[in-house]
Amino acid sequence: IMTIQLFFTLKLLLYNISALEPQFREKYFSQTVDHFNFNSMGNGTFSQRYLITDEYWKKSHGPIFFYTGNEGDIWEFALNSGFITELAAQQGALVIFAEHRYYGKSLPFGKDTFSIPQIGLLTVEQALADYAVMITELKEQLGARDCPVIVFGGSYGGMLSVYMRIKYPNIVAGGLAASAPILSTAGLGDSTQFFRDVTADFERVAPECTHAVRGAFHQLKELAERQDYSRIQMEFSLCKPPSSVRDVRQLNGLLRNAFTLMAMLDYPYSTQFMGNMPANPVKVQTTSMNSSNISPAGIVYNSTGVLTCFDLYSLYLECADPTGCGLGSDSLAWDYQINLCYESNNVTDMFPPMSFTERDREFYCSKRWAVVPRPDWLQTQFWGDALSAASNIIFSNGDLDPWANGGVRKSLSSSLIAVNISGGAHHLDLRGSNDADPLSVISARKTEADLIAQDHTEPL
Amino acid sequence: IMTIQLFFTLKLLLYNISALEPQFREKYFSQTVDHFNFNSMGNGTFSQRYLITDEYWKKSHGPIFFYTGNEGDIWEFALNSGFITELAAQQGALVIFAEHRYYGKSLPFGKDTFSIPQIGLLTVEQALADYAVMITELKEQLGARDCPVIVFGGSYGGMLSVYMRIKYPNIVAGGLAASAPILSTAGLGDSTQFFRDVTADFERVAPECTHAVRGAFHQLKELAERQDYSRIQMEFSLCKPPSSVRDVRQLNGLLRNAFTLMAMLDYPYSTQFMGNMPANPVKVQTTSMNSSNISPAGIVYNSTGVLTCFDLYSLYLECADPTGCGLGSDSLAWDYQINLCYESNNVTDMFPPMSFTERDREFYCSKRWAVVPRPDWLQTQFWGDALSAASNIIFSNGDLDPWANGGVRKSLSSSLIAVNISGGAHHLDLRGSNDADPLSVISARKTEADLIAQDHTEPL
């Protein structure tokens, strides 16, 4: 979910865009550090950031659209979820984007936030309680006690929207969970699904492409076996030649991640979300691969053209997320949270066999964070696929998105609606309207708008 | 909720009754100490006690009846909830009574359990997570993966049953919450309600009684103002004369609590639940009060006839629960948990004015436990009266029970059913059948049995 970012590019991006969309006010909320233990080290408050705009709000009557922030700076989500403000304008809603604890500027323990044991208060339950408390108190402050709340989120943020609705329906009337892999993250599903679906995206655009990629990875393997490191350096424009099995594994991970990002972010126009991406990056890559260079690194890691070579370890962090981690403190937090065991096998996908078992994860988490993962916990705590008691949730997914099949693809009842977006990448529907939008996403947004209007006009 | 117990009487009782009902096996479950923080001091497991009997179970098919244990030794609840085993015999259910963490023998930190900060892991959320994990794992162990679970609980245990159904409907198909004051504990309601309803119980039986009680408390007040402590000692059979304002307040509290217990436990036959009580104790008291002695202390505190005088501080613990605390470690845990501000005022009730404000509570909790209460938390976390998203819960209450009007008295939907028991005291319906049962409770149990059968025969 979280992925590689050139952090300087991102920073540049954020400064630019905050200037472009001045309607959000940036504010801070005094939040309880530990909701679940009155005697713990977290016996105090911290400043949790949120963004708010009331320019579309029918004061004291209109609904509240609340984005349940996920693993990053909240501005990045606010600036890439234009659908929410467009819908707010239509439906007279107040809009709030709340930043997830331990990300962005919402650090409960300042510079000690990522130490052990301070990191221990980074949990989904605490994040949900943050949002529940924040919504309740802001409603009081804003004279919005009777205004129904609709939650929105993409990816892990979409999971949080689902969880808010199922755990706090007293506070949340409905939710739109875009590209939320609530099943795969709960351990339901198939560890080969993710990279199989990444592969399928490339195959769809150019069937011959996957053969080229397999060939290139094979070639890399042979060069590595021969320890022809200078050739590897040249082929992949590395700043330094690799010098160990670990370096080669890191290169394989970096390349696999670049393909993953292109599949996830295969939008029909260029974007600046999780780095810079050209329009239709999968197509761009498959086209350029017909020439001699198969490396996707240029598109993903050097879209600004600033780099003259790639450094293996500054671009891509070795971490507990098999789909890749970013850099900076946000990726530290994500490394602590992530709970996936996706693997590639070179049979059902085009990548080299790279496994990541529960045992690998346990070893990593014990060593890095002094914790032992609990693989069954999400299913116990957040219901897994036993959702029959839930209601008023939209599960949207795009068929280009490798995360899609880890989520809910079929409607489960008349108020648990699956919206599938043909030709849609990772939560495309949350993005603002664009001339290049496929009809499918225009229609999906219309469906979502109608369902959301129902949720907040129904008597509570 | 938790109240005065002569702990030696209770111990005697438990030895007796365990012998009477040998079908429960006592077992221990290896439970996670801290479900919500992987890096905390609670980074391990403890032994959580539970009782189980499969003698009525249709193996692998029949439902599981799971009692969500509350503030005490689990044997006490198992031995005073005969309805559950009677129903299990009818419906072919497996029966489990789970002991609440920090009570009975389920102490997460051994002898340090009640120290600061160890006490901090005593929360409702942890207790619910315990039950969720225990149910999930026991189902696996017992080959009961497809067996629907129905939760049962009385009083605070009934609140836990409600919370299990609303927070874990993936695990729990339905619940019977008997005498569960989910509204008053969440701060919804009126702080004068409880003692008004205690008073009404006595007024119903003998209207002149409340005048006698008021008169007696007035007399006590005058004696105290005159500092005629030896007369007070004689009138109330105290072991030592009181010698301070605090002692007199303690005596007032002890007396008020005795009336409370008689009202709560006003069963039509003698019981051994939370101490020994004769049949119809309110009637017994009002009858005996026509003579010169108005003190209820004999009935409540000396039903065994063992005591020759009453010691103010060994019978009744000064604590954060205005309805009274018991003795021993269970009452320590309860003192930490309890979250009520009931008060008597001598206007709407027959007791002396004894207030207990949020401020008093905050002062007490800070000093005693180094914690600051969060009065709004139960309403945020467990929905308060915003229950429209819930289903498959029975809220039963008896009209003799002063806790009743802190709970749900009217059905909220076709699957949130209020069952009101005329002439019923505190969760009378959970008790086993008795020849002295009023028709109302026989009928209530029939209704409950039918609703519970629906819950576990519906497709999940």
mmCIF file of N, CA and C in Angstrom, chain B residues 35-97:
data_model
loop_
_atom_site.group_PDB
_atom_site.id
_atom_site.type_symbol
_atom_site.label_atom_id
_atom_site.label_comp_id
_atom_site.label_asym_id
_atom_site.label_seq_id
_atom_site.Cartn_x
_atom_site.Cartn_y
_atom_site.Cartn_z
ATOM 1 N N HIS B 35 -4.287 -6.781 24.581
ATOM 2 C CA HIS B 35 -4.703 -6.977 23.184
ATOM 3 C C HIS B 35 -4.413 -5.763 22.316
ATOM 4 N N PHE B 36 -4.148 -4.620 22.942
ATOM 5 C CA PHE B 36 -4.134 -3.372 22.176
ATOM 6 C C PHE B 36 -2.792 -2.676 22.130
ATOM 7 N N ASN B 37 -1.769 -3.320 22.631
ATOM 8 C CA ASN B 37 -0.434 -2.719 22.568
ATOM 9 C C ASN B 37 0.579 -3.844 22.579
ATOM 10 N N PHE B 38 1.258 -3.983 21.462
ATOM 11 C CA PHE B 38 2.181 -5.110 21.312
ATOM 12 C C PHE B 38 3.492 -4.877 22.051
ATOM 13 N N ASN B 39 3.751 -3.639 22.445
ATOM 14 C CA ASN B 39 5.023 -3.323 23.099
ATOM 15 C C ASN B 39 4.877 -2.998 24.581
ATOM 16 N N SER B 40 3.747 -3.340 25.183
ATOM 17 C CA SER B 40 3.526 -2.899 26.568
ATOM 18 C C SER B 40 4.072 -3.894 27.572
ATOM 19 N N MET B 41 3.948 -3.519 28.842
ATOM 20 C CA MET B 41 4.313 -4.432 29.926
ATOM 21 C C MET B 41 3.483 -5.720 29.849
ATOM 22 N N GLY B 42 2.333 -5.650 29.222
ATOM 23 C CA GLY B 42 1.463 -6.827 29.146
ATOM 24 C C GLY B 42 1.767 -7.687 27.939
ATOM 25 N N ASN B 43 3.035 -7.794 27.631
ATOM 26 C CA ASN B 43 3.514 -8.497 26.452
ATOM 27 C C ASN B 43 3.648 -9.990 26.753
ATOM 28 N N GLY B 44 2.565 -10.625 27.163
ATOM 29 C CA GLY B 44 2.620 -12.048 27.488
ATOM 30 C C GLY B 44 1.215 -12.576 27.688
ATOM 31 N N THR B 45 1.110 -13.658 28.423
ATOM 32 C CA THR B 45 -0.200 -14.272 28.630
ATOM 33 C C THR B 45 -0.468 -14.470 30.125
ATOM 34 N N PHE B 46 -1.731 -14.687 30.455
ATOM 35 C CA PHE B 46 -2.088 -15.070 31.824
ATOM 36 C C PHE B 46 -3.144 -16.175 31.752
ATOM 37 N N SER B 47 -3.409 -16.790 32.902
ATOM 38 C CA SER B 47 -4.377 -17.884 32.937
ATOM 39 C C SER B 47 -5.754 -17.342 33.285
ATOM 40 N N GLN B 48 -6.657 -17.441 32.328
ATOM 41 C CA GLN B 48 -8.014 -16.960 32.559
ATOM 42 C C GLN B 48 -8.914 -18.165 32.829
ATOM 43 N N ARG B 49 -9.656 -18.094 33.915
ATOM 44 C CA ARG B 49 -10.470 -19.241 34.324
ATOM 45 C C ARG B 49 -11.784 -19.278 33.556
ATOM 46 N N TYR B 50 -12.237 -20.478 33.247
ATOM 47 C CA TYR B 50 -13.591 -20.617 32.723
ATOM 48 C C TYR B 50 -14.167 -21.952 33.164
ATOM 49 N N LEU B 51 -15.494 -22.014 33.138
ATOM 50 C CA LEU B 51 -16.208 -23.227 33.507
ATOM 51 C C LEU B 51 -16.908 -23.722 32.253
ATOM 52 N N ILE B 52 -16.946 -25.020 32.082
ATOM 53 C CA ILE B 52 -17.534 -25.541 30.847
ATOM 54 C C ILE B 52 -18.283 -26.837 31.136
ATOM 55 N N THR B 53 -19.407 -26.997 30.467
ATOM 56 C CA THR B 53 -20.072 -28.302 30.499
ATOM 57 C C THR B 53 -20.658 -28.597 29.128
ATOM 58 N N ASP B 54 -20.395 -29.831 28.674
ATOM 59 C CA ASP B 54 -20.916 -30.237 27.363
ATOM 60 C C ASP B 54 -21.988 -31.316 27.520
ATOM 61 N N GLU B 55 -22.513 -31.464 28.753
ATOM 62 C CA GLU B 55 -23.430 -32.596 28.937
ATOM 63 C C GLU B 55 -24.751 -32.446 28.188
ATOM 64 N N TYR B 56 -25.081 -31.222 27.774
ATOM 65 C CA TYR B 56 -26.332 -31.052 27.014
ATOM 66 C C TYR B 56 -26.079 -30.824 25.524
ATOM 67 N N TRP B 57 -24.824 -30.778 25.165
ATOM 68 C CA TRP B 57 -24.463 -30.287 23.827
ATOM 69 C C TRP B 57 -24.700 -31.312 22.729
ATOM 70 N N LYS B 58 -25.370 -30.904 21.676
ATOM 71 C CA LYS B 58 -25.398 -31.694 20.433
ATOM 72 C C LYS B 58 -24.081 -31.414 19.725
ATOM 73 N N LYS B 59 -23.159 -32.297 19.893
ATOM 74 C CA LYS B 59 -21.767 -32.040 19.499
ATOM 75 C C LYS B 59 -21.632 -31.519 18.067
ATOM 76 N N SER B 60 -20.802 -30.493 17.930
ATOM 77 C CA SER B 60 -20.477 -29.885 16.626
ATOM 78 C C SER B 60 -21.661 -29.209 15.929
ATOM 79 N N HIS B 61 -22.857 -29.299 16.493
ATOM 80 C CA HIS B 61 -24.018 -28.671 15.859
ATOM 81 C C HIS B 61 -24.723 -27.676 16.772
ATOM 82 N N GLY B 62 -24.926 -28.087 18.015
ATOM 83 C CA GLY B 62 -25.692 -27.237 18.931
ATOM 84 C C GLY B 62 -24.992 -25.912 19.185
ATOM 85 N N PRO B 63 -25.743 -24.934 19.637
ATOM 86 C CA PRO B 63 -25.161 -23.610 19.904
ATOM 87 C C PRO B 63 -24.248 -23.614 21.126
ATOM 88 N N ILE B 64 -23.533 -22.519 21.282
ATOM 89 C CA ILE B 64 -22.702 -22.316 22.469
ATOM 90 C C ILE B 64 -23.318 -21.186 23.278
ATOM 91 N N PHE B 65 -23.606 -21.450 24.534
ATOM 92 C CA PHE B 65 -24.104 -20.410 25.440
ATOM 93 C C PHE B 65 -22.920 -19.939 26.267
ATOM 94 N N PHE B 66 -22.578 -18.681 26.105
ATOM 95 C CA PHE B 66 -21.346 -18.154 26.695
ATOM 96 C C PHE B 66 -21.697 -17.032 27.667
ATOM 97 N N TYR B 67 -21.427 -17.244 28.947
ATOM 98 C CA TYR B 67 -21.684 -16.203 29.941
ATOM 99 C C TYR B 67 -20.485 -15.257 30.000
ATOM 100 N N THR B 68 -20.734 -13.986 29.749
ATOM 101 C CA THR B 68 -19.668 -12.972 29.781
ATOM 102 C C THR B 68 -19.505 -12.495 31.229
ATOM 103 N N GLY B 69 -18.584 -13.154 31.909
ATOM 104 C CA GLY B 69 -18.420 -12.964 33.355
ATOM 105 C C GLY B 69 -18.213 -11.516 33.756
ATOM 106 N N ASN B 70 -18.716 -11.179 34.925
ATOM 107 C CA ASN B 70 -18.585 -9.815 35.414
ATOM 108 C C ASN B 70 -17.758 -9.760 36.687
ATOM 109 N N GLU B 71 -18.080 -8.823 37.564
ATOM 110 C CA GLU B 71 -17.150 -8.439 38.628
ATOM 111 C C GLU B 71 -17.150 -9.393 39.813
ATOM 112 N N GLY B 72 -16.663 -10.604 39.589
ATOM 113 C CA GLY B 72 -16.561 -11.502 40.733
ATOM 114 C C GLY B 72 -16.089 -12.880 40.310
ATOM 115 N N ASP B 73 -16.019 -13.740 41.304
ATOM 116 C CA ASP B 73 -15.663 -15.143 41.101
ATOM 117 C C ASP B 73 -16.676 -15.781 40.143
ATOM 118 N N ILE B 74 -16.210 -16.417 39.096
ATOM 119 C CA ILE B 74 -17.126 -16.922 38.067
ATOM 120 C C ILE B 74 -18.065 -17.999 38.596
ATOM 121 N N TRP B 75 -17.614 -18.746 39.626
ATOM 122 C CA TRP B 75 -18.510 -19.759 40.208
ATOM 123 C C TRP B 75 -19.782 -19.103 40.727
ATOM 124 N N GLU B 76 -19.663 -17.915 41.321
ATOM 125 C CA GLU B 76 -20.860 -17.290 41.879
ATOM 126 C C GLU B 76 -21.915 -17.035 40.799
ATOM 127 N N PHE B 77 -21.458 -16.628 39.611
ATOM 128 C CA PHE B 77 -22.432 -16.378 38.544
ATOM 129 C C PHE B 77 -22.973 -17.689 37.975
ATOM 130 N N ALA B 78 -22.080 -18.659 37.823
ATOM 131 C CA ALA B 78 -22.522 -19.946 37.276
ATOM 132 C C ALA B 78 -23.584 -20.581 38.177
ATOM 133 N N LEU B 79 -23.391 -20.421 39.477
ATOM 134 C CA LEU B 79 -24.284 -21.091 40.418
ATOM 135 C C LEU B 79 -25.557 -20.308 40.665
ATOM 136 N N ASN B 80 -25.653 -19.108 40.136
ATOM 137 C CA ASN B 80 -26.865 -18.309 40.292
ATOM 138 C C ASN B 80 -27.502 -17.956 38.956
ATOM 139 N N SER B 81 -27.190 -18.755 37.921
ATOM 140 C CA SER B 81 -27.744 -18.500 36.591
ATOM 141 C C SER B 81 -28.255 -19.807 35.995
ATOM 142 N N GLY B 82 -29.070 -20.504 36.786
ATOM 143 C CA GLY B 82 -29.545 -21.832 36.389
ATOM 144 C C GLY B 82 -30.357 -21.833 35.112
ATOM 145 N N PHE B 83 -30.935 -20.685 34.760
ATOM 146 C CA PHE B 83 -31.710 -20.628 33.515
ATOM 147 C C PHE B 83 -30.860 -21.044 32.316
ATOM 148 N N ILE B 84 -29.586 -20.658 32.348
ATOM 149 C CA ILE B 84 -28.730 -20.921 31.177
ATOM 150 C C ILE B 84 -28.533 -22.421 30.966
ATOM 151 N N THR B 85 -28.299 -23.151 32.044
ATOM 152 C CA THR B 85 -28.152 -24.607 31.872
ATOM 153 C C THR B 85 -29.499 -25.269 31.581
ATOM 154 N N GLU B 86 -30.567 -24.768 32.181
ATOM 155 C CA GLU B 86 -31.889 -25.329 31.842
ATOM 156 C C GLU B 86 -32.181 -25.151 30.345
ATOM 157 N N LEU B 87 -31.853 -23.967 29.827
ATOM 158 C CA LEU B 87 -32.078 -23.695 28.408
ATOM 159 C C LEU B 87 -31.136 -24.531 27.529
ATOM 160 N N ALA B 88 -29.906 -24.716 28.026
ATOM 161 C CA ALA B 88 -28.952 -25.551 27.285
ATOM 162 C C ALA B 88 -29.493 -26.977 27.143
ATOM 163 N N ALA B 89 -30.109 -27.471 28.193
ATOM 164 C CA ALA B 89 -30.683 -28.816 28.139
ATOM 165 C C ALA B 89 -31.789 -28.878 27.090
ATOM 166 N N GLN B 90 -32.611 -27.812 27.011
ATOM 167 C CA GLN B 90 -33.682 -27.778 25.999
ATOM 168 C C GLN B 90 -33.137 -27.645 24.584
ATOM 169 N N GLN B 91 -32.093 -26.827 24.428
ATOM 170 C CA GLN B 91 -31.674 -26.457 23.066
ATOM 171 C C GLN B 91 -30.359 -27.108 22.646
ATOM 172 N N GLY B 92 -29.876 -28.038 23.444
ATOM 173 C CA GLY B 92 -28.682 -28.800 23.058
ATOM 174 C C GLY B 92 -27.411 -27.990 22.998
ATOM 175 N N ALA B 93 -27.226 -27.089 23.970
ATOM 176 C CA ALA B 93 -26.096 -26.146 23.896
ATOM 177 C C ALA B 93 -24.916 -26.551 24.773
ATOM 178 N N LEU B 94 -23.754 -26.191 24.309
ATOM 179 C CA LEU B 94 -22.542 -26.194 25.129
ATOM 180 C C LEU B 94 -22.591 -24.944 26.017
ATOM 181 N N VAL B 95 -22.199 -25.080 27.284
ATOM 182 C CA VAL B 95 -22.248 -23.920 28.184
ATOM 183 C C VAL B 95 -20.854 -23.563 28.688
ATOM 184 N N ILE B 96 -20.499 -22.293 28.556
ATOM 185 C CA ILE B 96 -19.214 -21.793 29.066
ATOM 186 C C ILE B 96 -19.480 -20.555 29.923
ATOM 187 N N PHE B 97 -18.921 -20.532 31.104
ATOM 188 C CA PHE B 97 -18.908 -19.323 31.943
ATOM 189 C C PHE B 97 -17.466 -18.842 32.005
#
